[in-house]
XYZ file of C-alpha atoms in Angstrom:
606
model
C 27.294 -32.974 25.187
C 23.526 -32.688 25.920
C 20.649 -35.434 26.378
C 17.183 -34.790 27.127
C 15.650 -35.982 30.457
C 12.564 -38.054 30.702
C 10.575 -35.570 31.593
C 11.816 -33.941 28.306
C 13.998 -30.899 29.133
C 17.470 -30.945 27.768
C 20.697 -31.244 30.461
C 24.148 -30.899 30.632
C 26.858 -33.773 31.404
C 29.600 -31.529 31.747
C 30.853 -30.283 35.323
C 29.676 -26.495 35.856
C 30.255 -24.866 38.803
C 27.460 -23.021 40.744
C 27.575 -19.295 38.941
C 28.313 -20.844 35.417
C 24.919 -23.445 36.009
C 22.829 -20.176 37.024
C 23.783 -18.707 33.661
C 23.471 -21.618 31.507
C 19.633 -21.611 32.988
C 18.935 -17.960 32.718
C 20.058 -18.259 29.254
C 17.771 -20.758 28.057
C 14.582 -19.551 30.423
C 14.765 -16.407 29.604
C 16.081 -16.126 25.576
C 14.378 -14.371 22.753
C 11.518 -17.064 21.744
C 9.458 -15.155 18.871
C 8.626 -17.074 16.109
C 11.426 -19.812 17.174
C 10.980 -23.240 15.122
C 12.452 -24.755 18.095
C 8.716 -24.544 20.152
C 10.360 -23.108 23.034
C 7.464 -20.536 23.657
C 7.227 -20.001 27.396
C 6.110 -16.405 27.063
C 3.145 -16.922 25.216
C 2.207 -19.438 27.605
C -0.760 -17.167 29.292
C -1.746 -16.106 25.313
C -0.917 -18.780 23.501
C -0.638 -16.318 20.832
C 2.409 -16.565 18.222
C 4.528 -13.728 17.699
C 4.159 -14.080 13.664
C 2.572 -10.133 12.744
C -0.904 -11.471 11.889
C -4.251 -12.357 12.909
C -5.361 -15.740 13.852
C -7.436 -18.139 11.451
C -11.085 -18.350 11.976
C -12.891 -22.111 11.490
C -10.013 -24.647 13.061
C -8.861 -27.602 10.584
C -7.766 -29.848 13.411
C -8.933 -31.729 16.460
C -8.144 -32.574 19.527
C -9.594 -35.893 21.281
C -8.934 -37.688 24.609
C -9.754 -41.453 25.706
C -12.140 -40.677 28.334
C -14.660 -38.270 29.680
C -13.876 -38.183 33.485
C -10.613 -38.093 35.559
C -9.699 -37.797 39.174
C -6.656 -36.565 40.484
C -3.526 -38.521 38.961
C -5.234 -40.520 36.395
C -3.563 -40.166 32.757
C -5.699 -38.974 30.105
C -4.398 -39.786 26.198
C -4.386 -36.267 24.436
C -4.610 -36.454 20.685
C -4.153 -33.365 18.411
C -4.627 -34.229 14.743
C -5.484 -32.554 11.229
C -3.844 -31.682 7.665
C -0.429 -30.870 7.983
C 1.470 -28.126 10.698
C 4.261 -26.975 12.015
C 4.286 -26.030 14.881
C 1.758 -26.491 18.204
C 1.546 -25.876 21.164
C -1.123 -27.542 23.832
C -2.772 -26.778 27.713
C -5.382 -27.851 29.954
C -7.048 -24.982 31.594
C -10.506 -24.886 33.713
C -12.946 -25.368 31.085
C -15.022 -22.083 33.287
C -11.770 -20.047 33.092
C -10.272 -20.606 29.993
C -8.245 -17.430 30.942
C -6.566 -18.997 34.150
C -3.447 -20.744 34.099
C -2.413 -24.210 33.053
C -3.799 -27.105 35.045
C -1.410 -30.480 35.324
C 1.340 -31.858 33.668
C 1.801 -34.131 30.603
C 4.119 -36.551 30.013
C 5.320 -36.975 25.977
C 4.540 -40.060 23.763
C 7.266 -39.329 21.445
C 10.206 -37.034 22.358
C 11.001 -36.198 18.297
C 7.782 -34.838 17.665
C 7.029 -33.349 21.036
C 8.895 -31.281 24.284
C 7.618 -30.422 27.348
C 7.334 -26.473 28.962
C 6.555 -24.878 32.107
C 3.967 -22.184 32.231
C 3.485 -20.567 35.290
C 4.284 -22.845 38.560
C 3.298 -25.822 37.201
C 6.153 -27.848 35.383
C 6.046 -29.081 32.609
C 2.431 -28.064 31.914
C 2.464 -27.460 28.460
C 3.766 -29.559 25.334
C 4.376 -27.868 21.947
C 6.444 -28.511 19.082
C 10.699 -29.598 18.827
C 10.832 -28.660 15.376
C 9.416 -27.456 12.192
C 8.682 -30.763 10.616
C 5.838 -31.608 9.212
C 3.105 -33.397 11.006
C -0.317 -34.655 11.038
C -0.620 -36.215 14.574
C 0.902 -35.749 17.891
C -0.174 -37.494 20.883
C 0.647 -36.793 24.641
C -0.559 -37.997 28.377
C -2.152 -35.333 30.958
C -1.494 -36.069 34.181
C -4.864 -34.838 36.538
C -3.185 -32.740 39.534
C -4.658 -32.940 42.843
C -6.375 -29.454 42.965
C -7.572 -30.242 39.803
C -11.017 -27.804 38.806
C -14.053 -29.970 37.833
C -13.734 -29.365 34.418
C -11.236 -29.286 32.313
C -10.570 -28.349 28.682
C -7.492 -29.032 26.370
C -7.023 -26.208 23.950
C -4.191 -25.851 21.346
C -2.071 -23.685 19.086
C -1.520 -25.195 15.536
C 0.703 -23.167 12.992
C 0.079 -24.459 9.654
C 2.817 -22.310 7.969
C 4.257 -19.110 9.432
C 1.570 -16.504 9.008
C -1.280 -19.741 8.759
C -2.440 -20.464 12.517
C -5.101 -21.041 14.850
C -5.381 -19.999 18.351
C -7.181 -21.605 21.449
C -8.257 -24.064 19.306
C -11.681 -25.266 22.104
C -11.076 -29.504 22.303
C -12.648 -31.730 24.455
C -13.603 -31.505 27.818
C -13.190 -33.955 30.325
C -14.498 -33.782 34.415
C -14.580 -35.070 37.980
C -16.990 -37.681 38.372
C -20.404 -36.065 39.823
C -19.145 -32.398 39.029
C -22.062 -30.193 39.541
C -23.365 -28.405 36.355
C -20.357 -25.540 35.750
C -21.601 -21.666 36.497
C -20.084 -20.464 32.741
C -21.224 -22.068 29.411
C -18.449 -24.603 28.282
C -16.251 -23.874 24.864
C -17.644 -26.932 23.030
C -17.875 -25.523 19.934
C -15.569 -25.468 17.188
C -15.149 -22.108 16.249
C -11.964 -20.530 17.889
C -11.508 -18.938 20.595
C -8.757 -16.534 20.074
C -6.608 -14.539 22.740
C -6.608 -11.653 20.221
C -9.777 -9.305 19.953
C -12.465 -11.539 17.648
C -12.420 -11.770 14.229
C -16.168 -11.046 11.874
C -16.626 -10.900 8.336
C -18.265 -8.240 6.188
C -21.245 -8.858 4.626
C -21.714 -6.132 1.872
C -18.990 -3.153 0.966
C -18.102 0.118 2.464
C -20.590 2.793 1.500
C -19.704 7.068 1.107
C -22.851 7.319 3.179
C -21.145 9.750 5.782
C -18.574 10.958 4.199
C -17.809 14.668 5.071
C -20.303 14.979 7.757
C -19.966 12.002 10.470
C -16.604 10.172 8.887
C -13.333 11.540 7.507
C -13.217 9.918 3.642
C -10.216 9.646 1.591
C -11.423 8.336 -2.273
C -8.969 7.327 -4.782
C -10.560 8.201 -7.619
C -12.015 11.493 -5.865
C -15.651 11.474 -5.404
C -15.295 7.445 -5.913
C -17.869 5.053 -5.036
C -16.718 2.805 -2.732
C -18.833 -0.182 -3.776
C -17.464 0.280 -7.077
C -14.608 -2.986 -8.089
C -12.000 0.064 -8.978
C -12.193 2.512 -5.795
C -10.076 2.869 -3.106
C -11.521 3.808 0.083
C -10.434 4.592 3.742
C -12.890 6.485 6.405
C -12.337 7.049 10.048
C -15.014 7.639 12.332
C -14.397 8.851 15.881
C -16.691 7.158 18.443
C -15.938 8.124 21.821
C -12.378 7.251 22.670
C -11.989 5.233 19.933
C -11.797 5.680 15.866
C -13.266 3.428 13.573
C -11.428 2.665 10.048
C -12.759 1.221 7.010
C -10.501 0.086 4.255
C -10.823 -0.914 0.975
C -9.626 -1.287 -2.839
C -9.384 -3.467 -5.771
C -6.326 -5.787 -4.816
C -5.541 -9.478 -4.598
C -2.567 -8.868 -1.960
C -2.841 -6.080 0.359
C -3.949 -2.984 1.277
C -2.207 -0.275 3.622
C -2.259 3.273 4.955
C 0.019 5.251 7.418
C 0.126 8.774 9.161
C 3.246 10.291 8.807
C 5.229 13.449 9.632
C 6.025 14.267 6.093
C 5.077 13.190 2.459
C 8.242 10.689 2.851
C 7.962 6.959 4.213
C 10.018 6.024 7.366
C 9.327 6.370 11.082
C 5.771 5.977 9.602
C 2.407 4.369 12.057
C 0.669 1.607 9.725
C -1.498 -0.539 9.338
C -1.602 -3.664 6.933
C -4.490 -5.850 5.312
C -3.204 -8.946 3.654
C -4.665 -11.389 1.771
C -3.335 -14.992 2.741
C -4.936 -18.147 0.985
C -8.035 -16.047 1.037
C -8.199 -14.944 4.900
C -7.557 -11.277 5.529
C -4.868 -10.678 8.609
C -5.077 -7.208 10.030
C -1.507 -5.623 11.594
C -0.314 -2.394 12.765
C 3.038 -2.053 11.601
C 6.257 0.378 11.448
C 8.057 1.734 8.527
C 11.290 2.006 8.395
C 12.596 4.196 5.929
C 12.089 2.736 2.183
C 12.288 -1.117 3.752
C 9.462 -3.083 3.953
C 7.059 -2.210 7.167
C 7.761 -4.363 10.006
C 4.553 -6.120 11.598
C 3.851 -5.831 15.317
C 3.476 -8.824 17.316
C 1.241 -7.273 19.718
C -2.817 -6.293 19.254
C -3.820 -2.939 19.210
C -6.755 -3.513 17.402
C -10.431 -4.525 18.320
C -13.527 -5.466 16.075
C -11.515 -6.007 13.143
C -13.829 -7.670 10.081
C -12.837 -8.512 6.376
C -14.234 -9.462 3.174
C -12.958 -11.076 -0.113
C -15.625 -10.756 -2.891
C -14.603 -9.833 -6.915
C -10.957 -8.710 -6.603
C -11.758 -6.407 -3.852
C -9.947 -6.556 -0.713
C -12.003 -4.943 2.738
C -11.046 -4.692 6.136
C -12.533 -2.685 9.053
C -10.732 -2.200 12.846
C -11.062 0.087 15.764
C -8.119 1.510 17.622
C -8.182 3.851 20.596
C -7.210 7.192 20.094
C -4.500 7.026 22.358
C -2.377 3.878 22.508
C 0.457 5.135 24.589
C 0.855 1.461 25.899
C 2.475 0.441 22.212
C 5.235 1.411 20.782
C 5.463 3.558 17.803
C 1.487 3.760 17.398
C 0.914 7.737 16.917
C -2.295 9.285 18.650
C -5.228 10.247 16.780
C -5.869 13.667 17.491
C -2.986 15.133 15.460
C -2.309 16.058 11.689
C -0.731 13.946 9.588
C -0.205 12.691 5.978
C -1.788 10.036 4.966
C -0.965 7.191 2.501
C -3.209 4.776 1.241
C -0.656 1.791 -0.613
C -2.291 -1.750 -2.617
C 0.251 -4.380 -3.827
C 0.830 -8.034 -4.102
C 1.721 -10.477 -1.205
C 3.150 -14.119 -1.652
C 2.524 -17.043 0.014
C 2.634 -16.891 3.873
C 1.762 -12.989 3.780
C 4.477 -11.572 2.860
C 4.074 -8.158 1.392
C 6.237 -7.194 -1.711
C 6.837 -3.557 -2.495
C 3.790 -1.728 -4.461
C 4.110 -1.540 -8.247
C 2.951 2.552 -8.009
C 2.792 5.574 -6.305
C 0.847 5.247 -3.013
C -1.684 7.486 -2.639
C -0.850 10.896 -0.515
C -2.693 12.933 0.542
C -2.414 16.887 -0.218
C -1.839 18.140 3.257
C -1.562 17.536 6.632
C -5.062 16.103 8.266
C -6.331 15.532 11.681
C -8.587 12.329 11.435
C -10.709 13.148 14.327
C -11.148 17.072 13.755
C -13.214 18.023 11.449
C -14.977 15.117 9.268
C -13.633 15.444 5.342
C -14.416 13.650 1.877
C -11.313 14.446 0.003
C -9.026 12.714 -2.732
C -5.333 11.967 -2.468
C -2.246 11.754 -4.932
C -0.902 9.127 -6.309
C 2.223 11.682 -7.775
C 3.516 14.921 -6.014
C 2.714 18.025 -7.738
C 6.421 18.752 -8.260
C 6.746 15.541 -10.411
C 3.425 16.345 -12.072
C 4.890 19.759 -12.839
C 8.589 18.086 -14.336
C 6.325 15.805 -16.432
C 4.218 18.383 -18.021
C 7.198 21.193 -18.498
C 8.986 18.299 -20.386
C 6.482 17.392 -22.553
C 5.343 21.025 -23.534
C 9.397 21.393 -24.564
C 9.980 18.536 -26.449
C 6.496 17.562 -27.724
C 5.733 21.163 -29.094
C 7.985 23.831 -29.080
C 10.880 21.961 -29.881
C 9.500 20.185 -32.921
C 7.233 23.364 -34.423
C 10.963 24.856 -34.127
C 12.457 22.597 -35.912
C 9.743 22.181 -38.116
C 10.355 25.783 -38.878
C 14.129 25.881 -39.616
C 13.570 22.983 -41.937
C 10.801 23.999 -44.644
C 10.029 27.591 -44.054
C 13.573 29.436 -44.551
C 12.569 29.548 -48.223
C 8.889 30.583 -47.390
C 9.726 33.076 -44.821
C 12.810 34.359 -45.748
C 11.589 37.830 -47.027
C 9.322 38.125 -44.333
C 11.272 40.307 -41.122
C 10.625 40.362 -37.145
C 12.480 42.704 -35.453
C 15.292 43.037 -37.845
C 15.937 39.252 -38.755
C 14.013 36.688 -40.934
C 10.958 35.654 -39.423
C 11.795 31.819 -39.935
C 14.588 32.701 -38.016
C 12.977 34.278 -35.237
C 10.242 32.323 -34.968
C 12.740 29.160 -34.564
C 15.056 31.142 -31.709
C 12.460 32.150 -29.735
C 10.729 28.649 -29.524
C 14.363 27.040 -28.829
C 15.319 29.285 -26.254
C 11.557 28.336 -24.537
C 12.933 25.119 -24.631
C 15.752 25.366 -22.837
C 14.023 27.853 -20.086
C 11.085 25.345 -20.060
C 13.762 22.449 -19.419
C 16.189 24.160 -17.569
C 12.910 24.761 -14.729
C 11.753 21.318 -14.835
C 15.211 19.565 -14.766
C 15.594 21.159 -11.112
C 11.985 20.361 -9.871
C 12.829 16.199 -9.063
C 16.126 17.251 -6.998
C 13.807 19.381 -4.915
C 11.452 17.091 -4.451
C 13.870 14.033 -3.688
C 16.611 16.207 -1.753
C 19.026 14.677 -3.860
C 19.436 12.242 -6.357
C 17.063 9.750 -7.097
C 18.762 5.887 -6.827
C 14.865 4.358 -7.790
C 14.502 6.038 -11.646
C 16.863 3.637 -13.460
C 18.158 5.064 -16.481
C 15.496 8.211 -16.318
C 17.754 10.306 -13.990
C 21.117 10.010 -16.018
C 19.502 10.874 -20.045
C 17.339 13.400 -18.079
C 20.869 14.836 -17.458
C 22.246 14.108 -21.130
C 19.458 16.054 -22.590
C 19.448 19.053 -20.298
C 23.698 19.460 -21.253
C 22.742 19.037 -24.959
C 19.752 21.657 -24.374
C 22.327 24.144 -23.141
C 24.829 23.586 -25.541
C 22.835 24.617 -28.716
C 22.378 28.070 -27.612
C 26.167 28.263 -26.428
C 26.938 27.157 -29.703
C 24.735 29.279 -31.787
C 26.556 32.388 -30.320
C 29.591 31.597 -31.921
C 27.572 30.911 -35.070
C 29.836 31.771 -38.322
C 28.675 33.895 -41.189
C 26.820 32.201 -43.843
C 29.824 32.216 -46.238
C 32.686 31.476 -43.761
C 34.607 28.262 -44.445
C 33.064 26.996 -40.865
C 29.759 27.258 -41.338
C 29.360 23.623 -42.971
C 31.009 22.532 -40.231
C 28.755 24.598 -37.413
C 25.871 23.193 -39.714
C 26.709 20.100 -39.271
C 27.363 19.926 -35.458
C 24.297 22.636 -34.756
C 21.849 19.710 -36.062
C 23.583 16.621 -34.697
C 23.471 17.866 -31.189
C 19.848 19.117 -31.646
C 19.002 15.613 -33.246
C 20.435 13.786 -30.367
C 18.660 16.020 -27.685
C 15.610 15.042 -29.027
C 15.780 11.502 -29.810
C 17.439 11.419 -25.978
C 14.566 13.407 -24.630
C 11.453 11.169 -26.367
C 13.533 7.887 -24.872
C 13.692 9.286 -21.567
C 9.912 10.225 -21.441
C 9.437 6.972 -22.230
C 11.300 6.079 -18.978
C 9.598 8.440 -17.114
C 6.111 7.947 -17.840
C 6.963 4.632 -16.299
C 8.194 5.223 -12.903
C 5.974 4.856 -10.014
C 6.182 8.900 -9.448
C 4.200 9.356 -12.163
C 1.803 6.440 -12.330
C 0.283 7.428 -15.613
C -1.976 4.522 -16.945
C -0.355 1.949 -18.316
C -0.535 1.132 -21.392
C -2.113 4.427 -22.178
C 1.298 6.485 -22.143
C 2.966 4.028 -24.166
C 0.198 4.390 -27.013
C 0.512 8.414 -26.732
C 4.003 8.526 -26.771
C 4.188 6.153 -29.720
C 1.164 7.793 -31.345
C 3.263 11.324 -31.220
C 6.096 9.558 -33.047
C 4.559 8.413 -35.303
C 2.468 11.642 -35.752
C 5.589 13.955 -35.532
C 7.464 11.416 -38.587
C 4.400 11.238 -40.605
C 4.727 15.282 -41.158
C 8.104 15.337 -41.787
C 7.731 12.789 -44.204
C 5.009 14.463 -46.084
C 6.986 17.750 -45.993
C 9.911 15.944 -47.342
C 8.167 14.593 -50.337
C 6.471 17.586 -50.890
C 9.825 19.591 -51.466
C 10.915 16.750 -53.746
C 7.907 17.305 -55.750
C 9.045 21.032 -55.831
C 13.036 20.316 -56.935
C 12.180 17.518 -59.843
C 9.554 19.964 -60.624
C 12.099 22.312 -61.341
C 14.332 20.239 -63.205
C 11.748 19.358 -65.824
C 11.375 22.921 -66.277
C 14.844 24.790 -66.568
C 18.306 22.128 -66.794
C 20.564 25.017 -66.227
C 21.856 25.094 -62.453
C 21.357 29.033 -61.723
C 17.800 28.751 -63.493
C 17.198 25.733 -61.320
C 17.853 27.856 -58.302
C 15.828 30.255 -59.042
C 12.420 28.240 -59.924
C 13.491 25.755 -56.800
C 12.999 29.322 -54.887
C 10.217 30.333 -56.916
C 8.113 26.813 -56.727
C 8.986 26.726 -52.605
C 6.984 30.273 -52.778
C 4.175 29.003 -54.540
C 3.801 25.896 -52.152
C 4.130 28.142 -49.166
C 0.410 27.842 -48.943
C 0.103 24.124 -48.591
C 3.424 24.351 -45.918
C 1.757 27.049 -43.849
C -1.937 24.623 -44.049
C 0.812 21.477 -42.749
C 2.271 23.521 -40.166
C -0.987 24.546 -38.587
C -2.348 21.597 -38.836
C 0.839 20.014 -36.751
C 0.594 22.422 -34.457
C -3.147 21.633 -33.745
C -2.348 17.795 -33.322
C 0.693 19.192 -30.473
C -1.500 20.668 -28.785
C -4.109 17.778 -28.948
C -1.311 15.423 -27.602
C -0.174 18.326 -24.962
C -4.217 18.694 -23.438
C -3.849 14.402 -23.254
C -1.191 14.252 -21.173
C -2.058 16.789 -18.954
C -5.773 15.807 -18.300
C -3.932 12.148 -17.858
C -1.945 13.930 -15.029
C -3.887 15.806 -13.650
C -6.368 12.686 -12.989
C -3.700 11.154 -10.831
C-alpha cells in the first residue's frame, strides 16, 4: 500500500530490504516521463518544455499572482496560477536576471489532489506541477524563500491546455529582497512568453518566386505557380552560410509537409510538419516510418520558425543547420534527395490524418544547397501516368471503333478485301489485337512500380486482373473459330461477344476506380464527368446505328414480303446507307479521340 508524505512524494509501508529500496527509487526517478498525465516531469525541469511534437503557444491565457512583492529568506509567498481550463502545469521560481539558472526554493502544496511536488536539480521539492489530467482552472501553492535566495525572483509556469495546446515559461510576477539594488538584466514582466524553444514570429504577407532559380531552390505545384496565389503550393530553400532557410506553403486548412528521401517511396524518410491547431501553426521535424503516420520529434532542431493563416492558405518558414548530426534521423543538407511536398487535414489536438492524394514528388534526385532550381514536382509517377493513358487508348478507342466495326459494317465492307480477308474483318482484328498488346503493356507497368501488389487500390487491382484474362481469352478463342456454317458457330458467336461484352463493361468500371485512387489524382469531379460523358457518347452511337438499320429492315419489308427477296434488299438497302454509316463512324472516331487528347492533357497536368 502507498500514501503520500507531507511534503507530497509517495512512500512505501511495506518492509524492503536495502537493494530492493534502491530499485524501487531508481525506478520511479529515473522512468520514461514524456507526455505522462501523471506530471511527473523531472527531466524537463531545466526546459520546462513538454515532450508533445509541437511548438509552444504564443500570447499566454493564464496568470500567475502572488500575495506580496518582497520576501526574505524563509518567508512563504502564496503562488496562484489561474486561467480557462488545463491539464496539466508545471511551476518554478528562478532568478528573475537568469531565467536560465536553476530552480530557487521549495514550495509546499495547498491541495495534494490537484497538485505534487518535484525535485529539479539539488533543491527538493522545487517544483510543483500537475497529479493528473483533470480539468482545472486554479491551482494554488506556497514558495518557501531559501536562504541564498537571488534578489529577485520570478515564478514562471508550464500550462498544457490539451495535448498539443501549451504554453511555455509563461513570465509571472516578480517578487524581491527588500532594498535590492536595481537588477543588471531587464526583468520578464511582460506577458508574452518566453519559450525554451527557438522564438516563434508571424508572417506578414506570402511567400514570393522572387529568387527562384537563381538565389533559392523552388519547388511549385502547379509548375511555374505563383506562390501568392490561394491554389499554389510552394517550398524554397535558401542556403545562408551554415544554415538553409525553408519556406512553405499551400492552400490547406490542416497541414502541410515535405521530406527528403532515398527513393520515390515513404519510410526511413527526414520531415518536417506544419499543422494547423485552433488556428496556431506548430512547426516539427518528424520521421516516417514506412506507410504509418510520421512520428514528431520532441526535440528542436529548428530556429526562426514564423507562420501565417490568411484565406485557406497555410505558411510556415524555419531554418535548420545544414548539418544536425546532434539529432537523430535528421539527414544533412548537402546531399540529393527526393523530395515530397504532402497537404491534408488534421483534427483536433494536431493530429495529422493521412492525405486524401498523391503527394507531390519530385522527378529526380536534388541537392537543396547545390545548384539553386525552380522546378515542378508530381503528384503521380510516370509509370502510373503511362498505365492510365495505355488503358484508356484500349478501351476508349480501339476497342469500341472495333466493335463498332464488327457490328454495322460486315454488310458495308464485306466485298471490300485487305490482304486476302474482308476488310471489316481486318480492320476489327487488327484494332483487337492492339488492344490486347496495348493492355497486356500497361497491366504490368503498376507491379513495377509497386514491387508487388498493391493492398491500397481497393477493388481497382482485382477487375484490372478480370479484364486483362478476358482480353487474352478472345484472341485464344478466335483461333479455334468454326467455319461460318459449322453447327458451333452459334455457339462460338455467342460466347465470342459475351466475353468481349464483359471485358468492356469490366474495363469502363475499373477506370472508374482508377481515376480515383490517389496515384492518379486526376481532378475530381472532372474524371467522373468524362468518363460518364464517354458513356453516354459511346451508347448514343450505337443507338443511332441501331435505329438506323431498323429503318433499313422494315424498309425492306414494305418493299418485297418474300424472305429470300427480303435478304437481298436488307443487303442491298445496308449498301445504300453505307454512306451515312461511314459519315457515323468518322464522326465517332473524331469524338475518341477528343475524349483520348482530355485525358491525357488532364494527366499530363499532374
Amino acid at each position: 500500500m502507498a500514501l503520500v508524505s507531507p511534503e507530497g512524494r509517495p512512500v512505501c509501508l511495506m518492509e524492503l530490504s536495502g537493494l530492493a529500496f534502491a530499485v524501487w527509487m531508481f525506478i520511479c526517478l529515473c522512468g520514461p516521463l514524456d507526455g505522462y498525465p501523471n506530471g511527473k516531469i523531472r527531466e524537463v525541469c531545466s526546459s520546462m518544455m513538454p515532450h508533445h511534437g509541437s511548438s509552444p503557444q504564443l500570447s499566454p491565457e493564464h496568470i500567475i499572482t502572488v500575495n506580496g512583492t518582497e520576501f526574505k529568506p524563509g518567508d512563504r509567498i502564496e503562488v496562484n496560477l489561474s486561467g480557462p481550463d488545463f491539464e496539466g502545469f508545471f511551476i518554478q521560481a528562478r532568478d528573475a536576471e537568469h531565467l536560465d539558472s536553476p530552480a530557487v526554493g521549495s514550495f509546499i502544496l495547498a491541495d495534494q489532489r490537484l497538485s505534487q511536488l518535484l525535485t529539479c536539480g539539488h533543491t527538493k521539492n522545487s517544483a510543483v506541477s500537475h497529479t493528473s489530467k483533470a480539468k482545472k482552472k486554479y491551482v494554488k501553492v506556497y514558495w518557501i524563500a531559501p536562504g541564498d535566495a537571488p534578489k529577485h525572483v520570478q515564478f514562471l509556469a508550464t500550462v498544457v491546455k490539451k495535448y498539443k495546446t501549451f504554453w511555455v515559461k509563461i513570465p509571472g510576477a516578480i517578487v524581491s529582497q527588500p532594498n535590492a539594488p536595481s537588477p543588471t538584466m531587464p526583468l520578464h514582466r511582460t506577458s508574452e512568453t518566453v519559450s525554451a524553444s527557438h522564438p516563434i514570429s508571424y508572417l506578414t504577407k506570402p511567400f514570393n518566386a522572387s529568387g527562384c532559380g537563381n538565389k533559392k531552390f523552388c519547388i511549385r505545384n502547379p509548375s511555374s505557380c505563383d506562390p501568392e496565389s490561394a491554389s499554389c503550393f510552394f517550398l524554397s530553400f535558401r542556403q545562408e552560410k551554415s544554415s538553409v532557410l525553408i519556406e512553405m506553403s499551400g492552400p490547406s486548412e490542416g497541414y502541410l509537409a515535405f521530406a527528403l528521401s532515398h527513393d520515390q517511396w515513404m519510410g526511413g524518410d527526414d520531415a518536417y510538419v506544419c499543422v494547423n491547431e485552433d488556428h496556431h501553426v506548430s512547426v516539427s521535424t518528424a520521421y516516417l516510418k514506412g506507410r504509418s503516420p510520421p512520428v514528431l520529434n520532441s526535440e528542436n532542431a529548428l530556429e526562426d520558425v514564423s507562420w501565417r493563416l490568411a484565406d485557406g492558405v497555410l505558411q510556415c518558414s524555419f531554418r535548420r543547420n545544414i548539418h544536425l548530426t546532434a539529432h537523430k534521423g535528421r539527414f544533412n543538407l548537402d546531399a540529393s534527395y527526393y523530395i515530397f511536398l504532402a497537404d491534408g487535414e488534421a483534427s483536433e489536438g494536431g493530429l495529422i490524418h493521412k492525405h486524401h492524394r498523391q503527394p507531390l514528388i519530385t522527378s529526380g534526385m536534388y541537392n537543396i544547397t547545390g545548384l539553386p532550381q525552380d522546378i515542378g514536382g508530381s503528384r503521380s509517377p510516370r509509370l502510373i501516368k503511362a498505365h492510365g493513358a495505355l488503358m484508356f487508348v484500349a478501351w476508349i478507342t480501339t476497342v469500341s471503333v472495333g466493335v463498332i466495326v464488327a457490328r454495322f459494317f460486315k454488310p458495308v465492307w464485306s466485298h471490300s478485301f485487305l490482304f486476302g480477308k474482308e476488310m471489316w474483318f481486318q480492320v476489327h482484328r487488327m484494332l483487337m489485337l492492339t488492344t490486347v498488346m496495348l493492355t497486356s503493356i500497361s497491366f504490368v507497368l503498376p507491379f513495377i512500380y509497386r514491387g508487388g501488389w498493391s493492398k491500397q487500390a481497393g477493388f481497382h487491382p482485382y477487375l484490372g486482373c478480370t479484364v486483362m484474362a478476358l482480353a487474352i481469352c478472345q484472341p485464344l478463342m478466335a483461333g479455334f473459330r468454326p467455319s461460318p456454317h459449322a453447327p458451333r458457330r452459334q455457339l462460338f458467336n455467342w460466347f465470342h461477344w459475351s466475353t468481349g461484352t464483359t471485358a468492356r463493361i469490366l474495363a469502363v468500371v475499373t477506370m472508374f476506380l482508377g481515376m480515383d485512387l490517389p496515384a492518379l489524382d486526376l481532378s475530381d469531379p472532372w474524371d467522373t464527368y468524362m468518363m460518364i460523358g464517354f458513356v453516354a457518347w459511346h451508347v448514343g452511337i450505337d443507338v443511332l446505328l441501331e435505329i438506323h438499320s431498323y429503318c433499313l429492315i422494315r424498309k425492306v419489308e414494305v418493299i418485297e414480303d418474300d424472305r429470300i427477296q427480303i435478304l437481298q434488299s436488307l443487303t442491298s438497302a445496308e449498301a445504300e446507307g453505307h454512306l451515312f454509316k461511314q459519315i457515323v463512324l468518322t464522326i465517332y472516331v473524331c469524338g475518341n479521340i477528343v475524349f483520348l487528347i482530355a485525358f491525357l492533357a488532364a494527366i499530363n497536368q499532374i
